[in-house]
Short mmCIF file of N, CA, C and O in Angstrom, two decimals:
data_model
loop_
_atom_site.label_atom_id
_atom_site.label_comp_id
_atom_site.label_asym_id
_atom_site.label_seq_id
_atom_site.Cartn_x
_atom_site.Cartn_y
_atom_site.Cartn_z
N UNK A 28 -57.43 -25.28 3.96
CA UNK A 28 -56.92 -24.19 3.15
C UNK A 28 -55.82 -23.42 3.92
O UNK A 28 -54.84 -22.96 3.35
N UNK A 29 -56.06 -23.30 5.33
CA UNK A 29 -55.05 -22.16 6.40
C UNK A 29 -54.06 -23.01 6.01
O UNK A 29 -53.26 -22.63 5.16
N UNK A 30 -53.93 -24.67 6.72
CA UNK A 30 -52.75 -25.55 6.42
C UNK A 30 -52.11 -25.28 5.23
O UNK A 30 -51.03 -24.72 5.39
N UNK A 31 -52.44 -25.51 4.04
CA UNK A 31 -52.25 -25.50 2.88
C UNK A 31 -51.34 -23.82 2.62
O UNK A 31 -50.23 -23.48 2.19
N UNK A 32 -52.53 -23.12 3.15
CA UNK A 32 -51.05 -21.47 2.68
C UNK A 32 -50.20 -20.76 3.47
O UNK A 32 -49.68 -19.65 3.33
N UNK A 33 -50.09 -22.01 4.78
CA UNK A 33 -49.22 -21.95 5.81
C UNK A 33 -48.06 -22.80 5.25
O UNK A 33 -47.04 -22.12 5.40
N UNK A 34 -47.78 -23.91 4.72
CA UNK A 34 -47.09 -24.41 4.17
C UNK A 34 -46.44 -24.17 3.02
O UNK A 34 -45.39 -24.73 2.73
N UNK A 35 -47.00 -23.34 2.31
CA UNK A 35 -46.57 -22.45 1.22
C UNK A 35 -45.66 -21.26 1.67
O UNK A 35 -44.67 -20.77 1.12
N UNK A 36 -46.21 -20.97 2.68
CA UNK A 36 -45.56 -19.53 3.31
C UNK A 36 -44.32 -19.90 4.17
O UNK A 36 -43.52 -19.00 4.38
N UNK A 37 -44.13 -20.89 4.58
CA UNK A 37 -42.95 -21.85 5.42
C UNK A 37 -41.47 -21.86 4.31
O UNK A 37 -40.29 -21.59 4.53
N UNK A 38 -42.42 -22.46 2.70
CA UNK A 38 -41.42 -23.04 1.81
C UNK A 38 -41.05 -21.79 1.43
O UNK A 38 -39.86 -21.51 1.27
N UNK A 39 -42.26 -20.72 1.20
CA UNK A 39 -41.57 -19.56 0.44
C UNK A 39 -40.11 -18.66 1.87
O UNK A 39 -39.06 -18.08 1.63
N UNK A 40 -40.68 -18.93 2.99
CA UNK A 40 -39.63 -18.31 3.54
C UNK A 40 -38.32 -18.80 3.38
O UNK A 40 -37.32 -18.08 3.43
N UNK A 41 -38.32 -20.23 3.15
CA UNK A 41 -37.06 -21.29 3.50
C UNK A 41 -36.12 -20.41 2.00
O UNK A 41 -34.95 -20.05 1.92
N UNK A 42 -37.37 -20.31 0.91
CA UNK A 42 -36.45 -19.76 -0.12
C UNK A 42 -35.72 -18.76 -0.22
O UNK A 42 -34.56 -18.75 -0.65
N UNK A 43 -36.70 -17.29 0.42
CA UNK A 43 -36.43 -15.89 0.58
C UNK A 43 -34.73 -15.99 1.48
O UNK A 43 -33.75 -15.29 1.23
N UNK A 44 -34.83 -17.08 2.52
CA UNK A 44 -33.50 -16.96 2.95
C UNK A 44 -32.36 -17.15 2.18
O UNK A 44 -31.37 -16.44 2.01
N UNK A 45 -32.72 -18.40 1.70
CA UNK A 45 -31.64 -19.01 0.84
C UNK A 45 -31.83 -17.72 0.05
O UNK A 45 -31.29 -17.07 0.94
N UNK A 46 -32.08 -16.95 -0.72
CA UNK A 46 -32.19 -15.84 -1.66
C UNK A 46 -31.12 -14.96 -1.23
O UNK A 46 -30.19 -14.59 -1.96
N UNK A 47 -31.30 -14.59 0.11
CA UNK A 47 -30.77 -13.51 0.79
C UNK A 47 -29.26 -14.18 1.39
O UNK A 47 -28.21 -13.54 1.34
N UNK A 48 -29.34 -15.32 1.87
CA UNK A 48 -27.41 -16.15 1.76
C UNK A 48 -27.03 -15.79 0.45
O UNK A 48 -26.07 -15.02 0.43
N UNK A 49 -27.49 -16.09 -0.64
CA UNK A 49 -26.73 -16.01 -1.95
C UNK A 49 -26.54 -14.69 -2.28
O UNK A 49 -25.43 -14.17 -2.46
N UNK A 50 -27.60 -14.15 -2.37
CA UNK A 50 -27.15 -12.69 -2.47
C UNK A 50 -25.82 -11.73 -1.39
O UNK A 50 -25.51 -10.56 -1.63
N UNK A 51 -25.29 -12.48 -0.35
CA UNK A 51 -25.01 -11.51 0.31
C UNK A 51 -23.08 -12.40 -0.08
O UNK A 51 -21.96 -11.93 0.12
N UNK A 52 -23.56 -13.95 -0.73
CA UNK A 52 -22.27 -14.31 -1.53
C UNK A 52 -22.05 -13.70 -2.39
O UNK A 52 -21.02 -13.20 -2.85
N UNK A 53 -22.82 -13.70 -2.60
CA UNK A 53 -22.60 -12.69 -4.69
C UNK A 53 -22.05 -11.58 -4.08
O UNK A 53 -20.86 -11.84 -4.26
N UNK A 54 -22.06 -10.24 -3.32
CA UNK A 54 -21.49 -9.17 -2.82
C UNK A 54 -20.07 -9.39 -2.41
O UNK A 54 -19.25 -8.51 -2.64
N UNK A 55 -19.75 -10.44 -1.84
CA UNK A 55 -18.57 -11.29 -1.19
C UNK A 55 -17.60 -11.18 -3.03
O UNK A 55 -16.63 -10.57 -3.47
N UNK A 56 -18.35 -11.90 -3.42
CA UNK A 56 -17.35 -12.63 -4.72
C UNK A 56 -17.45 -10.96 -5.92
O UNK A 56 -16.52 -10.62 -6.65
N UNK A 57 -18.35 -10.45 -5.83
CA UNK A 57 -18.15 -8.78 -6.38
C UNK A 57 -16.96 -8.46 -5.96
O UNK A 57 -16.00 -8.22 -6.69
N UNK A 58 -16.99 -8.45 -4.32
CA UNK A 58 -15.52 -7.30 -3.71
C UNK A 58 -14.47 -7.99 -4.18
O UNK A 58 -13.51 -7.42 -4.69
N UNK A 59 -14.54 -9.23 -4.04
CA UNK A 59 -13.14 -10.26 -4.61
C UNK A 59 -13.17 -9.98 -5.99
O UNK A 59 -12.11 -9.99 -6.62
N UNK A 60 -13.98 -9.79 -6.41
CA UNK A 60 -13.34 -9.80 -8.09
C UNK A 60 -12.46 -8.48 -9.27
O UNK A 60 -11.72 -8.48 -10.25
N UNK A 61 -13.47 -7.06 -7.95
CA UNK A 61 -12.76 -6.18 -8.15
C UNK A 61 -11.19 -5.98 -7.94
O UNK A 61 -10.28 -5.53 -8.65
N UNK A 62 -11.27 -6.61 -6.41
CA UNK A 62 -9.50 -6.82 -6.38
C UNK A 62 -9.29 -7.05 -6.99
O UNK A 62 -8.57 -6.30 -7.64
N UNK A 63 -9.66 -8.47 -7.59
CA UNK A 63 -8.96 -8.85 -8.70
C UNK A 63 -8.50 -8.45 -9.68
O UNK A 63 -7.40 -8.76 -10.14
N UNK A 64 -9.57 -7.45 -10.28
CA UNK A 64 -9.34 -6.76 -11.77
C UNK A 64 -8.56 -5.64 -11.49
O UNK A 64 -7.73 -5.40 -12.36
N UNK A 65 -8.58 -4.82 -10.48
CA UNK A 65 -7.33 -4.55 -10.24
C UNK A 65 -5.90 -5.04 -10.45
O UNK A 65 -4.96 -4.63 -11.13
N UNK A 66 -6.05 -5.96 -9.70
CA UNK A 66 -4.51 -6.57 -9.80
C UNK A 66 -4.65 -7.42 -11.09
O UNK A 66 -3.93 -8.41 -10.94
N UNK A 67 -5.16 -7.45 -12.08
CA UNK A 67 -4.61 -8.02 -13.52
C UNK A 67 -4.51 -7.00 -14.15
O UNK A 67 -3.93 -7.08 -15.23
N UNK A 68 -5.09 -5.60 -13.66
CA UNK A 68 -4.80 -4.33 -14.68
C UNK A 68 -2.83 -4.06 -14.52
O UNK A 68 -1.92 -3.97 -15.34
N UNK A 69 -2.93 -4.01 -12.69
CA UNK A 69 -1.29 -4.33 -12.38
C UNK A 69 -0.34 -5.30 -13.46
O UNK A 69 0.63 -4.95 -14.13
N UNK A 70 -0.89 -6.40 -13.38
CA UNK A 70 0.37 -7.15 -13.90
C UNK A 70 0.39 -7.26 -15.06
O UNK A 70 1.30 -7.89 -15.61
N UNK A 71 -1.07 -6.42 -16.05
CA UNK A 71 -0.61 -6.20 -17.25
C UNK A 71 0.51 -4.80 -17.49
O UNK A 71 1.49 -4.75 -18.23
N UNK A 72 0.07 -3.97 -16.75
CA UNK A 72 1.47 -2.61 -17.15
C UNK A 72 2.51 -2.96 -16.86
O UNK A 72 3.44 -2.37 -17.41
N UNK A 73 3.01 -4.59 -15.42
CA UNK A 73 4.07 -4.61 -15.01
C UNK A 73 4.51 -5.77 -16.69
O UNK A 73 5.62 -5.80 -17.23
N UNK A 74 3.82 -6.21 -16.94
CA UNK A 74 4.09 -6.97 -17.82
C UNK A 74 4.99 -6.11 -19.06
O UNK A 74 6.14 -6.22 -19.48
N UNK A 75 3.80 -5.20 -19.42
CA UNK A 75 4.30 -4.45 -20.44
C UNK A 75 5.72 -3.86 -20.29
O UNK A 75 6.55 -3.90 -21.20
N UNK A 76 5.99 -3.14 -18.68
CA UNK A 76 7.28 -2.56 -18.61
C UNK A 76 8.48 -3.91 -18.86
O UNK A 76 9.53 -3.91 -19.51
N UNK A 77 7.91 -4.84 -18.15
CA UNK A 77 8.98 -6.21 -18.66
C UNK A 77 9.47 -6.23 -19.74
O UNK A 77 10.66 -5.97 -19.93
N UNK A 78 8.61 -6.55 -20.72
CA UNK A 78 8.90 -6.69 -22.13
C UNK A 78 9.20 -5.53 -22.99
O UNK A 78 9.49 -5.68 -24.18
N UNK A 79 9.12 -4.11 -22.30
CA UNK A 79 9.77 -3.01 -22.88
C UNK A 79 11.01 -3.28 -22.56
O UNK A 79 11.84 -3.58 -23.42
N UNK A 80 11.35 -3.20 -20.80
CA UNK A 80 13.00 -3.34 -20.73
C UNK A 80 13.68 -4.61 -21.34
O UNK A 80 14.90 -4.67 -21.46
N UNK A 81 12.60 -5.90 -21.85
CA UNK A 81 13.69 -6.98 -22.54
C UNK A 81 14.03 -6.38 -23.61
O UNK A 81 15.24 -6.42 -23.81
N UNK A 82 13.37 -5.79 -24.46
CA UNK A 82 13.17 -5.46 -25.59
C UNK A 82 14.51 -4.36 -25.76
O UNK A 82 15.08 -4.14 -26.83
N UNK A 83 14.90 -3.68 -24.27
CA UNK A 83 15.49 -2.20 -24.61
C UNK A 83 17.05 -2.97 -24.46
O UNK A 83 18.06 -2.61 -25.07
N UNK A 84 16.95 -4.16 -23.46
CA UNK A 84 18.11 -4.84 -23.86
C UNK A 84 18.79 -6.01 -24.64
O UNK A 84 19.95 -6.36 -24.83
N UNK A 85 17.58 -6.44 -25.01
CA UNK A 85 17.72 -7.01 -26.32
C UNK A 85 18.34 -6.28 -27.68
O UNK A 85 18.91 -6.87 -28.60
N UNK A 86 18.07 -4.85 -27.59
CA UNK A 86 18.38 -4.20 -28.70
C UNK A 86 19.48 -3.28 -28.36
O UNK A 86 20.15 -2.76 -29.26
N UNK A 87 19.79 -2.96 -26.56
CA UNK A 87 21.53 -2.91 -26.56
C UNK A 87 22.62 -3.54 -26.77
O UNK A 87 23.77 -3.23 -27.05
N UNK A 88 21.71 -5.05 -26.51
CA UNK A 88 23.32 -6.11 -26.70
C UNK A 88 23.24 -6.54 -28.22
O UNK A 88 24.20 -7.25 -28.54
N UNK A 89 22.36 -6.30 -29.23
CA UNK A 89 22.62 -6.55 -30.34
C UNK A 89 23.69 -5.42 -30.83
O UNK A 89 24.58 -5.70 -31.64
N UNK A 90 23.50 -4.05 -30.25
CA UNK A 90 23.61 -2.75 -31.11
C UNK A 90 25.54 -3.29 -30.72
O UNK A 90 25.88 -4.28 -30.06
N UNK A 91 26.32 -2.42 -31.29
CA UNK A 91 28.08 -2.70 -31.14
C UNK A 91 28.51 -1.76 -30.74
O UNK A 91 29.66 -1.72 -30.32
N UNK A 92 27.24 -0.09 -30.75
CA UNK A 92 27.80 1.12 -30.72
C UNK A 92 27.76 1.12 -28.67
O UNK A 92 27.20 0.47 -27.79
N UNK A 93 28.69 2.23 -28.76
CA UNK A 93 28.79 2.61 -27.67
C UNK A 93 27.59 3.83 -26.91
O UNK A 93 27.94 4.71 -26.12
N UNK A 94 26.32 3.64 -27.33
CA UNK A 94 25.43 4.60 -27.02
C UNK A 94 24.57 4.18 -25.83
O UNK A 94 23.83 3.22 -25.64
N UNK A 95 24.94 5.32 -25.04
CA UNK A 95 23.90 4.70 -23.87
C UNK A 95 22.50 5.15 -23.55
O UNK A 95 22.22 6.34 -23.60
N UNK A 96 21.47 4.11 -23.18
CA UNK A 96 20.32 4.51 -22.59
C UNK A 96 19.65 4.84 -21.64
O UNK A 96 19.91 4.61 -20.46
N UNK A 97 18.74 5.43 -22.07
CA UNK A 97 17.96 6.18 -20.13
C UNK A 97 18.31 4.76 -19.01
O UNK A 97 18.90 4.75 -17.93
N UNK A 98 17.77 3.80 -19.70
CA UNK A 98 17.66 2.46 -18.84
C UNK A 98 18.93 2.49 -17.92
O UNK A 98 18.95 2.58 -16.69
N UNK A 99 20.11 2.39 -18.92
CA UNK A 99 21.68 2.15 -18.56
C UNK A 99 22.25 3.60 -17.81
O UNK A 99 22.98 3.40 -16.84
N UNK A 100 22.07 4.59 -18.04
CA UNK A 100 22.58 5.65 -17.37
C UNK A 100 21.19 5.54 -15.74
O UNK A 100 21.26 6.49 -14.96
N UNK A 101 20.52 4.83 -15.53
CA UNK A 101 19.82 5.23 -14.82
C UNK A 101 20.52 3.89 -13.33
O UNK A 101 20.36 4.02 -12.12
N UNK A 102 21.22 2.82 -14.04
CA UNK A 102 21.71 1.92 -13.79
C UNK A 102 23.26 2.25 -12.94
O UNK A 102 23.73 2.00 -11.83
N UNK A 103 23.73 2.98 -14.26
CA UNK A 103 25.01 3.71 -14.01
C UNK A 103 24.59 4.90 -12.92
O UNK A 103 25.32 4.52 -12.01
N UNK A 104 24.05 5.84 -12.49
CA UNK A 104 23.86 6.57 -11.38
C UNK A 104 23.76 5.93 -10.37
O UNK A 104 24.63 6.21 -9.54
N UNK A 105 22.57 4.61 -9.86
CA UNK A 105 22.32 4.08 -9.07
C UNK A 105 24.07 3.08 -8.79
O UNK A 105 24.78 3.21 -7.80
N UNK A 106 24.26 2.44 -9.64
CA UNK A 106 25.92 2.52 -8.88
C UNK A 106 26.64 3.28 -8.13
O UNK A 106 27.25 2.86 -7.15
N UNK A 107 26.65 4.78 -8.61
CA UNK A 107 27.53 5.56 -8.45
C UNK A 107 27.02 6.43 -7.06
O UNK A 107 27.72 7.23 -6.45
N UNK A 108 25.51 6.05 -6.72
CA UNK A 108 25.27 6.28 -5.62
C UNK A 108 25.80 5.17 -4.73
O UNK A 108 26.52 5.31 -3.74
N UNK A 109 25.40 4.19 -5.17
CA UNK A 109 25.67 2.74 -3.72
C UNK A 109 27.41 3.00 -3.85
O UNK A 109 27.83 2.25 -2.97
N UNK A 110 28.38 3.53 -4.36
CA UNK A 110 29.46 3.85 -4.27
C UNK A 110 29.71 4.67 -3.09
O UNK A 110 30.56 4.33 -2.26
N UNK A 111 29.18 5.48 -3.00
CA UNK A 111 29.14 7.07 -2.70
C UNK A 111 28.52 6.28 -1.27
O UNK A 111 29.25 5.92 -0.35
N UNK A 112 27.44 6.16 -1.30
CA UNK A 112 27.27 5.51 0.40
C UNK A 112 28.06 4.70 1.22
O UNK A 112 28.24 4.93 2.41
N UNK A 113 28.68 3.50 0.45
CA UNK A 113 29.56 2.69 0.99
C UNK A 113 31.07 3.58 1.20
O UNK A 113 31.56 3.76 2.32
N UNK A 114 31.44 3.87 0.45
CA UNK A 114 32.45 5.14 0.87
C UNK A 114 32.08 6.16 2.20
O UNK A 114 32.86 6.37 3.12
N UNK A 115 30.75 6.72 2.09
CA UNK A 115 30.36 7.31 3.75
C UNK A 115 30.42 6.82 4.55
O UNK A 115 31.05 7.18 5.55
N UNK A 116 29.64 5.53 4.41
CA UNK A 116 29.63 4.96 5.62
C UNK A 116 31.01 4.25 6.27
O UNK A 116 31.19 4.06 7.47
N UNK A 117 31.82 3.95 5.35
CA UNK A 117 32.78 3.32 6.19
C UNK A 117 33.94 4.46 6.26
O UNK A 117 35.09 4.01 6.30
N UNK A 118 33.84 5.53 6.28
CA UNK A 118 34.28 6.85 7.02
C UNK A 118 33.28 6.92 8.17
O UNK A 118 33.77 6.74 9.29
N UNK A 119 32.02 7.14 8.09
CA UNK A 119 31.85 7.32 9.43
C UNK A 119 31.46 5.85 10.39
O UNK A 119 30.81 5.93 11.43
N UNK A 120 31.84 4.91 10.00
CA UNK A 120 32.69 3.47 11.05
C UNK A 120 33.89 3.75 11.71
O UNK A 120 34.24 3.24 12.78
N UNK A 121 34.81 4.93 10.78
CA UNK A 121 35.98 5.20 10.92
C UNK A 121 36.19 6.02 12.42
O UNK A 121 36.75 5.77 13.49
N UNK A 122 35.24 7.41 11.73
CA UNK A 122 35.03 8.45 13.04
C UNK A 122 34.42 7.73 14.01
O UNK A 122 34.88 8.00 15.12
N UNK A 123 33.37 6.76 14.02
CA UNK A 123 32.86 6.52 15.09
C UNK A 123 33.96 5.67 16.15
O UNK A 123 33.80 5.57 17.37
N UNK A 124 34.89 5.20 15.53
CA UNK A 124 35.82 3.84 15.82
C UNK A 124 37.34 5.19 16.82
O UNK A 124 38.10 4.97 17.76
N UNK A 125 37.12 6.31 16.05
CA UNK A 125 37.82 7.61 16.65
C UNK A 125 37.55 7.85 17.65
O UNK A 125 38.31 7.73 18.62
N UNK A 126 36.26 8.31 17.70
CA UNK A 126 35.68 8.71 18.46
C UNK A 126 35.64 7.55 20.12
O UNK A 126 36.09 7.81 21.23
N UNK A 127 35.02 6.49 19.72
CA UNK A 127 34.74 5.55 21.00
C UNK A 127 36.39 5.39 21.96
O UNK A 127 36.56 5.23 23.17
N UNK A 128 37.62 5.53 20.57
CA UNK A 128 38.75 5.61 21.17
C UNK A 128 39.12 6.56 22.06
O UNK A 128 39.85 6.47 23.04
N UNK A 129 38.51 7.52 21.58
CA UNK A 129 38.81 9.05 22.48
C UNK A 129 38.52 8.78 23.60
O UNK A 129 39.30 8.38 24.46
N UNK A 130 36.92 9.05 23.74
CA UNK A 130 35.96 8.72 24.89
C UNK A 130 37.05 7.75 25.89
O UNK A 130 37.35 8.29 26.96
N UNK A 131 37.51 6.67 25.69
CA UNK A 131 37.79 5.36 26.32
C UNK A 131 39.17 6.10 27.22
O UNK A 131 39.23 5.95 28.44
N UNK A 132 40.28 6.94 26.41
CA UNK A 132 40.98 7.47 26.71
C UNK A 132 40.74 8.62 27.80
O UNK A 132 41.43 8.68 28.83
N UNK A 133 39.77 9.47 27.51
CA UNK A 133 39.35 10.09 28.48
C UNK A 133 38.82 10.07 29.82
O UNK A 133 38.87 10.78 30.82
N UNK A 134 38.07 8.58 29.32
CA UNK A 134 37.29 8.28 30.75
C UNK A 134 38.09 7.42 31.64
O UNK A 134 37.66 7.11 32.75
N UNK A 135 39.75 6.87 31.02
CA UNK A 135 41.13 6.24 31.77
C UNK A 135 41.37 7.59 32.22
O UNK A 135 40.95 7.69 33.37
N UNK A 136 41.83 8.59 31.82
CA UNK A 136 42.34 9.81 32.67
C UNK A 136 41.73 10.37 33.93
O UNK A 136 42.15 10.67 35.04
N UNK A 137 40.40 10.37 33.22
CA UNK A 137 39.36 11.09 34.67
C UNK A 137 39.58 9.80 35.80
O UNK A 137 39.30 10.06 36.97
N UNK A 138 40.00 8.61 35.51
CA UNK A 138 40.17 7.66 36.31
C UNK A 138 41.18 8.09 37.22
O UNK A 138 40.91 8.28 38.41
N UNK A 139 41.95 8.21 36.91
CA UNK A 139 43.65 8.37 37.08
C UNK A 139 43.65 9.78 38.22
O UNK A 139 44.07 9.86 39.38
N UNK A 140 43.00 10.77 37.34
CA UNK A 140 43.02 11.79 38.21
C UNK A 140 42.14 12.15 39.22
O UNK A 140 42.36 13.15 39.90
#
């Protein structure tokens, strides 16, 4: 009889483990899945904004009028900035290109003298 519910108690442990591996997969594939549903909640709003902006230019290049949209004026600023920077910056390439000339000139004189 001891044999007998010693061997029972062997198989039931072999199971309880295996119980407790799976369970601690299942927690594994929980955290993964939340990411997941996260990121399909993501690529449904990114989706949606997609097919709003096809939609917003789909229905500018049909339209003939000259009316512009948030989309397009938001387009048109962001130009008119990368304008505006590239114009700074190659003024101050300019001053700096002044400047290193100066310096170079100066530090021939202090030579000299």
């Amino acid at each position: 009889m001891n044999a007998k519910l010693s061997a029972e108690l062997n198989v039931l442990r072999e199971l309880h483990q295996s119980i407790e591996v799976l369970r601690e997969e299942k927690r594994g594939l929980e955290t993964k899945l939340a990411a997941m549903s996260e990121m399909r909640e993501k690529v449904v709003k990114l989706e949606a904004e997609l097919e709003a902006a096809r939609s917003e230019t789909a229905l500018a290049s049909k339209s003939n009028d000259t009316s512009i949209t948030p989309l397009s004026e938001l387009g048109l600023a962001h130009a008119k900035v990368l304008e505006g920077y590239g114009a700074v910056a190659a003024t101050l390439r300019q001053q700096e290109a002044v400047a290193a000339n100066l310096d170079t000139c100066l530090q021939a004189r202090r030579k000299l003298t």
